[in-house]
PDB file of C-alpha atoms and ligand atoms in Angstrom:
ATOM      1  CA  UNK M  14     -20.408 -14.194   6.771  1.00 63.00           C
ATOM      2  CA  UNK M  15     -17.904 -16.256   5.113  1.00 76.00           C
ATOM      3  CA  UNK M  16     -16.070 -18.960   8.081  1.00 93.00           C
ATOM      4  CA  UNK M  17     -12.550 -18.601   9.168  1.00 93.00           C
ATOM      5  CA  UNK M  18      -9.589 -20.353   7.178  1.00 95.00           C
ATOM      6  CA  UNK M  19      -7.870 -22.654   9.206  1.00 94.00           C
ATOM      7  CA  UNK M  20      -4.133 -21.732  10.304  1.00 93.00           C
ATOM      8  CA  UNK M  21      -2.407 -24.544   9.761  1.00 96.00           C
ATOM      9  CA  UNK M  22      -3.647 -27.638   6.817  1.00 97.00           C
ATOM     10  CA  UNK M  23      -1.850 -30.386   5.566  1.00 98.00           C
ATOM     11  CA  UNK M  24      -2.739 -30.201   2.125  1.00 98.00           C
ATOM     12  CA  UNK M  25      -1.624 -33.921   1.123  1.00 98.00           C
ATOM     13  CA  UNK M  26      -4.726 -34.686   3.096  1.00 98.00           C
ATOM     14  CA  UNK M  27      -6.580 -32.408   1.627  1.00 98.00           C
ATOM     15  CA  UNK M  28      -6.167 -33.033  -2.131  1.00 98.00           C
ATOM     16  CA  UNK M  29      -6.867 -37.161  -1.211  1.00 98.00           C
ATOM     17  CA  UNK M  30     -10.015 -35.360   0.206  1.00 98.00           C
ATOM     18  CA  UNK M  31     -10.461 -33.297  -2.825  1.00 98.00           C
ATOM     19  CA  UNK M  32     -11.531 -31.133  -0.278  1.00 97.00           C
ATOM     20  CA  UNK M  33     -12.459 -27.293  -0.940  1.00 97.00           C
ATOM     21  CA  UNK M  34     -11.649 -24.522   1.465  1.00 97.00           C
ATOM     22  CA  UNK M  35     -13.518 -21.084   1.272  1.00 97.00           C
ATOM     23  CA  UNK M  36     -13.068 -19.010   3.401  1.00 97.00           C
ATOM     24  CA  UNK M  37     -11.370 -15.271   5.032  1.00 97.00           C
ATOM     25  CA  UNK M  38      -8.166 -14.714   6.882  1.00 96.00           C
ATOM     26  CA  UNK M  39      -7.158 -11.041   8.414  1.00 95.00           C
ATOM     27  CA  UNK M  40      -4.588  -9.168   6.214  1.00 96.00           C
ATOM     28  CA  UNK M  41      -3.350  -8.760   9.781  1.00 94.00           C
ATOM     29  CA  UNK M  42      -1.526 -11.396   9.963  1.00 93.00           C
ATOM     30  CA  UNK M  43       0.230 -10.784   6.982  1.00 96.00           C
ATOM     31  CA  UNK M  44       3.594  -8.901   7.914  1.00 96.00           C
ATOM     32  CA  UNK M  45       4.682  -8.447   4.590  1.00 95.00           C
ATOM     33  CA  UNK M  46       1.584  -7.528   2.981  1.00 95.00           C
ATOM     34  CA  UNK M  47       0.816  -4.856   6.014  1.00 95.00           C
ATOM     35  CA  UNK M  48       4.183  -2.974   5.084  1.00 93.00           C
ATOM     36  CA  UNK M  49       2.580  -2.108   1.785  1.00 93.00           C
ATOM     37  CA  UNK M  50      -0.603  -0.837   3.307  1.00 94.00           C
ATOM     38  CA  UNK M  51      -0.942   2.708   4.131  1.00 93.00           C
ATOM     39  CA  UNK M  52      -1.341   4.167   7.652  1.00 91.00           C
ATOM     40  CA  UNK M  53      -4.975   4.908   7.729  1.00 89.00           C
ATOM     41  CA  UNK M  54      -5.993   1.403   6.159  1.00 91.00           C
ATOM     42  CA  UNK M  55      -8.677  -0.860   7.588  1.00 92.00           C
ATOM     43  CA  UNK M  56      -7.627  -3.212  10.533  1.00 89.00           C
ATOM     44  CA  UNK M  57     -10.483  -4.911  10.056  1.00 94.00           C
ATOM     45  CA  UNK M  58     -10.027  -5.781   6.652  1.00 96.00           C
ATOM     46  CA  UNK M  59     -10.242  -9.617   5.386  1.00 97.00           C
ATOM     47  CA  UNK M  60      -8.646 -11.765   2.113  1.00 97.00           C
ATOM     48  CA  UNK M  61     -11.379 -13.920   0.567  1.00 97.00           C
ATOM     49  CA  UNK M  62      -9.850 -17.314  -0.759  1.00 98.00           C
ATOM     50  CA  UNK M  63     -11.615 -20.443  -2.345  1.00 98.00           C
ATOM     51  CA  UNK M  64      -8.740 -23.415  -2.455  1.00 98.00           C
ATOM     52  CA  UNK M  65      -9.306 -26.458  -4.333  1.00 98.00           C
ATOM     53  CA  UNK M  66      -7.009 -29.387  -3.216  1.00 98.00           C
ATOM     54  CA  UNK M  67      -6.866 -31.562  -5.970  1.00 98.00           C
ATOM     55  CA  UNK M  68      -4.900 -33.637  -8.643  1.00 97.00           C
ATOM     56  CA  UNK M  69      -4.116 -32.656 -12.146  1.00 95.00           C
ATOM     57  CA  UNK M  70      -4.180 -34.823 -14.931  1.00 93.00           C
ATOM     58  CA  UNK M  71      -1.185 -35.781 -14.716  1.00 91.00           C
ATOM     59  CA  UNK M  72      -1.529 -37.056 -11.064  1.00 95.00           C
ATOM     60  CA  UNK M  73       0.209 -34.234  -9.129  1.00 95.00           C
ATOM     61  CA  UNK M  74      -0.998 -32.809  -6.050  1.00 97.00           C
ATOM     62  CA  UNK M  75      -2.296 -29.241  -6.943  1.00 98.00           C
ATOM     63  CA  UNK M  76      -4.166 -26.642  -5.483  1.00 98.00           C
ATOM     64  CA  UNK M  77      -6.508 -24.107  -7.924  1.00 98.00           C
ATOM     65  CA  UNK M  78      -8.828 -21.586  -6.899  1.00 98.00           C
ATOM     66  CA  UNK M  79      -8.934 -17.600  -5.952  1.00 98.00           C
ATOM     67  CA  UNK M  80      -7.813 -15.316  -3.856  1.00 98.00           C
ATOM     68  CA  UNK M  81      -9.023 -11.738  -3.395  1.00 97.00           C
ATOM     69  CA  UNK M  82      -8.818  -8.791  -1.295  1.00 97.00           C
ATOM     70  CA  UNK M  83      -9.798  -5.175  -1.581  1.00 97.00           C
ATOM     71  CA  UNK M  84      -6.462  -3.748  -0.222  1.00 96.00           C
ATOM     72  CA  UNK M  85      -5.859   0.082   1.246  1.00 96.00           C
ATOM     73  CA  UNK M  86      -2.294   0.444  -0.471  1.00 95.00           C
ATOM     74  CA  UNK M  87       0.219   2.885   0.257  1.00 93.00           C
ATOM     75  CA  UNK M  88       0.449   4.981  -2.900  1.00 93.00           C
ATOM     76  CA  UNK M  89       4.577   5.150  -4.393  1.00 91.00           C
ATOM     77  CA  UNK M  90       4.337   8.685  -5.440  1.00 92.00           C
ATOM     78  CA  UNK M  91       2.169  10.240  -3.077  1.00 92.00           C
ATOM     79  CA  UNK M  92       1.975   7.725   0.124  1.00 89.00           C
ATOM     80  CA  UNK M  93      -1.820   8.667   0.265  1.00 92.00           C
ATOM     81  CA  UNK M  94      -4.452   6.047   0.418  1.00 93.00           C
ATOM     82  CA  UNK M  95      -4.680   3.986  -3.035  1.00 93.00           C
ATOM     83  CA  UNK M  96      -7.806   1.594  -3.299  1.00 93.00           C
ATOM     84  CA  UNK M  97      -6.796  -1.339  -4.951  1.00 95.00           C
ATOM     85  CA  UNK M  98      -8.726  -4.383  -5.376  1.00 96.00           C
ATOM     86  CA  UNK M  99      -6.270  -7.517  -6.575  1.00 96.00           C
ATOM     87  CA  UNK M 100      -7.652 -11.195  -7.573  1.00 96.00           C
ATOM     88  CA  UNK M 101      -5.435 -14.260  -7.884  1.00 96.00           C
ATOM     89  CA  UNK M 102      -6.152 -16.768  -9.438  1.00 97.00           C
ATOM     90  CA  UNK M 103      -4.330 -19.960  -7.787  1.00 97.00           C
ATOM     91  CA  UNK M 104      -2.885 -22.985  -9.981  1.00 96.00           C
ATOM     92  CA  UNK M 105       0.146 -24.181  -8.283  1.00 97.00           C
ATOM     93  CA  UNK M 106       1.579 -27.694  -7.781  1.00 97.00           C
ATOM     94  CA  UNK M 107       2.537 -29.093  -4.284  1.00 98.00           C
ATOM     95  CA  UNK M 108       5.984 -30.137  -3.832  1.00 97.00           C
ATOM     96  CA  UNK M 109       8.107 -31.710  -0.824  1.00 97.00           C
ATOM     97  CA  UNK M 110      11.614 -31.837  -2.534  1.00 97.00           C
ATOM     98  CA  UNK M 111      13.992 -29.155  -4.626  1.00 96.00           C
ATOM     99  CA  UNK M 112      13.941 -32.051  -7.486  1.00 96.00           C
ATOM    100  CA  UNK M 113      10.057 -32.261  -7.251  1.00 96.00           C
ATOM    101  CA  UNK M 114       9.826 -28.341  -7.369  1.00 97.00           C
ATOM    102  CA  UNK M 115      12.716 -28.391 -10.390  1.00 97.00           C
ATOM    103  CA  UNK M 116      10.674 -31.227 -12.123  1.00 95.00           C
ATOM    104  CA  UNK M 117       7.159 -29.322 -11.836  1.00 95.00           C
ATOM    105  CA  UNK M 118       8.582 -25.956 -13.401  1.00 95.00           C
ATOM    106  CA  UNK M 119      10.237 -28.268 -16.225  1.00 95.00           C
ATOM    107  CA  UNK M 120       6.794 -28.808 -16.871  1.00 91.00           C
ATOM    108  CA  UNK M 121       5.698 -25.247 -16.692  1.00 93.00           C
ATOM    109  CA  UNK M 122       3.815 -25.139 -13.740  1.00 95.00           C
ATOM    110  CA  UNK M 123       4.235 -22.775 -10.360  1.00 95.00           C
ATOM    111  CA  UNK M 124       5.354 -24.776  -7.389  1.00 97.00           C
ATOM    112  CA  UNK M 125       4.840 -24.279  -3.819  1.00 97.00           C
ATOM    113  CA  UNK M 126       7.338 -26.225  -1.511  1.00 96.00           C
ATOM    114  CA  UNK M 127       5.501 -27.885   1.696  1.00 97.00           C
ATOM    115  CA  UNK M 128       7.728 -28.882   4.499  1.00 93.00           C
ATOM    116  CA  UNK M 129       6.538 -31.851   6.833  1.00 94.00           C
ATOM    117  CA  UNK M 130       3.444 -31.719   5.472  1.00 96.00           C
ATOM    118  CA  UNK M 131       2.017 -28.453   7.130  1.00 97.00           C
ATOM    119  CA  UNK M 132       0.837 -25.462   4.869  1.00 97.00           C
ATOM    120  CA  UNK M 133       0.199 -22.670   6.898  1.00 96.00           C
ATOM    121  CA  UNK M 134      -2.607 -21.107   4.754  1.00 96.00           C
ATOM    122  CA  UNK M 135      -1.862 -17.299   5.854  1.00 95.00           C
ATOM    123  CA  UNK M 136       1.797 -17.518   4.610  1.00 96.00           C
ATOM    124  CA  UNK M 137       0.352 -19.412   0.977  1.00 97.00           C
ATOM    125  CA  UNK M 138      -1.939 -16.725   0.529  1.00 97.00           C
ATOM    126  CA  UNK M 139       0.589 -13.591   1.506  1.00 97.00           C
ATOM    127  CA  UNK M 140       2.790 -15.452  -1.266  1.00 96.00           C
ATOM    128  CA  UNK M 141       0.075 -15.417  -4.051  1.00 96.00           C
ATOM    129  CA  UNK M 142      -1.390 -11.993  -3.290  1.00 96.00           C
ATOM    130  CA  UNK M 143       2.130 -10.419  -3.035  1.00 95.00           C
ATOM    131  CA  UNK M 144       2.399 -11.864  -6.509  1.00 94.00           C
ATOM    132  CA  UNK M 145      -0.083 -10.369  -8.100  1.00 95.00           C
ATOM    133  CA  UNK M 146       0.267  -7.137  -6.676  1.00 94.00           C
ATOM    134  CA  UNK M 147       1.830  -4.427  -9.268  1.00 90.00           C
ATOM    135  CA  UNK M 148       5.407  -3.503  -8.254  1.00 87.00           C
ATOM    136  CA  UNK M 149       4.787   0.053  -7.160  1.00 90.00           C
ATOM    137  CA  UNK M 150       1.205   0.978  -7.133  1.00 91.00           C
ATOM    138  CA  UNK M 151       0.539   4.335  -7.805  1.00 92.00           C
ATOM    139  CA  UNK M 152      -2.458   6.573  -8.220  1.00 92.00           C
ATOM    140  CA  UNK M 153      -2.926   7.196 -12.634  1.00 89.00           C
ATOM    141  CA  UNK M 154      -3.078  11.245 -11.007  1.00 90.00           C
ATOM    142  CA  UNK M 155      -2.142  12.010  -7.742  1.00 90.00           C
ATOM    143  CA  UNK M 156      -3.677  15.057  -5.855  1.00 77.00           C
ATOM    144  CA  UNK M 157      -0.844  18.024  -7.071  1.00 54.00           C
ATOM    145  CA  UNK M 158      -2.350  20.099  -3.677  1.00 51.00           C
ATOM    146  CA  UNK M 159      -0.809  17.375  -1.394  1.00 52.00           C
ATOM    147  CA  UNK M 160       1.634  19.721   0.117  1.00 51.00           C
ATOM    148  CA  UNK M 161       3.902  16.660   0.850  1.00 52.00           C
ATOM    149  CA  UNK M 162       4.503  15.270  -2.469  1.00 46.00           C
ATOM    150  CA  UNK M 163       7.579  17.764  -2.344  1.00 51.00           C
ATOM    151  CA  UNK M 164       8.918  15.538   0.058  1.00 53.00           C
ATOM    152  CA  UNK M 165       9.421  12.862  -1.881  1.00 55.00           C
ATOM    153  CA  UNK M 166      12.965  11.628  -2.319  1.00 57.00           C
ATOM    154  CA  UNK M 167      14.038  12.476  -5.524  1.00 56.00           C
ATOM    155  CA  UNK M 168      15.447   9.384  -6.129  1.00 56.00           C
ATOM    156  CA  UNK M 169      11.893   7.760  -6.138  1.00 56.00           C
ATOM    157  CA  UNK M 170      10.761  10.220  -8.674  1.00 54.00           C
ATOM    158  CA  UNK M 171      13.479   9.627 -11.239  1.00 52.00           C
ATOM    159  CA  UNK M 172      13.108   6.153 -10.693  1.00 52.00           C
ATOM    160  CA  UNK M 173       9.244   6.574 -12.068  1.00 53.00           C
ATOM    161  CA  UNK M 174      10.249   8.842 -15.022  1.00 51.00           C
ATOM    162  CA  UNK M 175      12.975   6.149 -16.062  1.00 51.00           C
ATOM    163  CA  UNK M 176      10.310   3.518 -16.405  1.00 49.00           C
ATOM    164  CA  UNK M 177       9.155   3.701 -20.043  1.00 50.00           C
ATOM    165  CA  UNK M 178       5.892   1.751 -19.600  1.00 51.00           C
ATOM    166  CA  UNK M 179       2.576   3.025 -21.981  1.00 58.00           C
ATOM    167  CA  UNK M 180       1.829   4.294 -18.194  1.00 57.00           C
ATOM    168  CA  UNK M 181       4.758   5.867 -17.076  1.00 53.00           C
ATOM    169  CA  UNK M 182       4.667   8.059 -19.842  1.00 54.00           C
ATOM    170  CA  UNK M 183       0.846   8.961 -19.731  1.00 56.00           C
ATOM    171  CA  UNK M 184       1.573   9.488 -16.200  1.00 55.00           C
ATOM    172  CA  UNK M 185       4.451  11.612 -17.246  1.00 54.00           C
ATOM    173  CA  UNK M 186       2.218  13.808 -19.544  1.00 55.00           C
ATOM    174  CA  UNK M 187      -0.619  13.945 -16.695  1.00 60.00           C
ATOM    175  CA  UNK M 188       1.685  14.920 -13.880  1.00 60.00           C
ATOM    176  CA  UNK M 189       2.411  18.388 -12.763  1.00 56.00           C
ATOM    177  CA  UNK M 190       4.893  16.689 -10.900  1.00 55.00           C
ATOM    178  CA  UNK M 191       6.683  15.653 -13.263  1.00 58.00           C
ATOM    179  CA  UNK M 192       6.603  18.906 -15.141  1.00 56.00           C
ATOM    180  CA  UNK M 193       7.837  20.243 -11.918  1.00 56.00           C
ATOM    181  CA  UNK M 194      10.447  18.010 -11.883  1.00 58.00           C
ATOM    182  CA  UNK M 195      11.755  19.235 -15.072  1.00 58.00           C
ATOM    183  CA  UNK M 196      11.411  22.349 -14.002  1.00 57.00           C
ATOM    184  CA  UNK M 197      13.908  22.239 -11.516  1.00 58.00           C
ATOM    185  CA  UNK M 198      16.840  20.247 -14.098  1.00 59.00           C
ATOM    186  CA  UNK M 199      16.682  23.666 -15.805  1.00 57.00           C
ATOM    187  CA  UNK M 200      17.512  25.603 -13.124  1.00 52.00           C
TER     188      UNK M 200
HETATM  189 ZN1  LIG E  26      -0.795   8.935  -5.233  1.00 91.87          ZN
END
């Protein structure tokens, strides 16, 4: 079983070190992350990250590495349970100022800003995997028998039938509920 991360690191440290951290941390403690997570999801469930702290080329303090969690998401359309299993892959540049953070993405790289030289890990890692989540996950073809997809607010569903993504519209095509939808703007 993989260790614990620790809470609290200060990465400065760290990347002298070139230290690497593996390790898990609850998605428990990640408020935001939890409000995407549907009711029946694992409480038990874990994030996986391996953090490099290092320097890049160039000389600036970076951390690289991966993050990854098998997540029980709420599904957009249906609010069932959606499986979804997201990997990040971590290559951001520590800053301590605005101008440091300003000068970084000049250069084209992601910035994280570190105040008094304490990164709380959990909050670093909620950023990343919020990220590289999609921006409304959604099953390719929800369950049409769910009796409570009618409650959806209708709002929601126009919202997905607006979206002209390749999936959107293969979703479109796959849906009853969307042909249902149509339905009713004859009526
Ligand atoms: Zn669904």
């Amino acid at each position: 079983m993989l260790s614990r991360l620790p809470v609290e690191v200060n990465p400065f440290r760290l990347v002298e070190q070139r230290k690497n951290l593996t390790g898990v941390i609850s998605q428990s403690r990640m408020p935001r992350l939890q409000e995407l997570l549907c009711d029946n999801k694992d409480d038990a469930a874990e994030v996986n990250a391996t953090l490099n702290f290092d320097r890049t080329e160039m000389g600036l303090p970076c951390i690289t590495g991966e993050i990854e969690a098998q997540l029980d998401l709420s599904c957009q359309r249906c609010l069932s349970k959606l499986d979804y299993k997201v990997v990040s892959e971590v290559r951001i540049i520590l800053v301590q100022t605005d101008e440091q953070a300003e000068r970084a993405q000049g250069e084209g790289f992601d910035t994280y800003l570190v105040e008094d030289e304490r990164l709380f890990l959990q909050d670093f890692i909620e950023d990343e995997l919020l990220l590289a989540l999609p921006l409304s996950a959604m099953h390719e073809a929800c369950d049409a028998d769910r009796p409570y997809i009618e409650g959806l607010p209708e709002d929601l569903v126009e919202e997905e039938i607006d979206d002209t993504t390749d999936l959107a519209e293969k979703e479109e095509k796959d849906n009853p509920f969307a042909a249902l939808k149509n339905l009713k703007d004859l009526e």
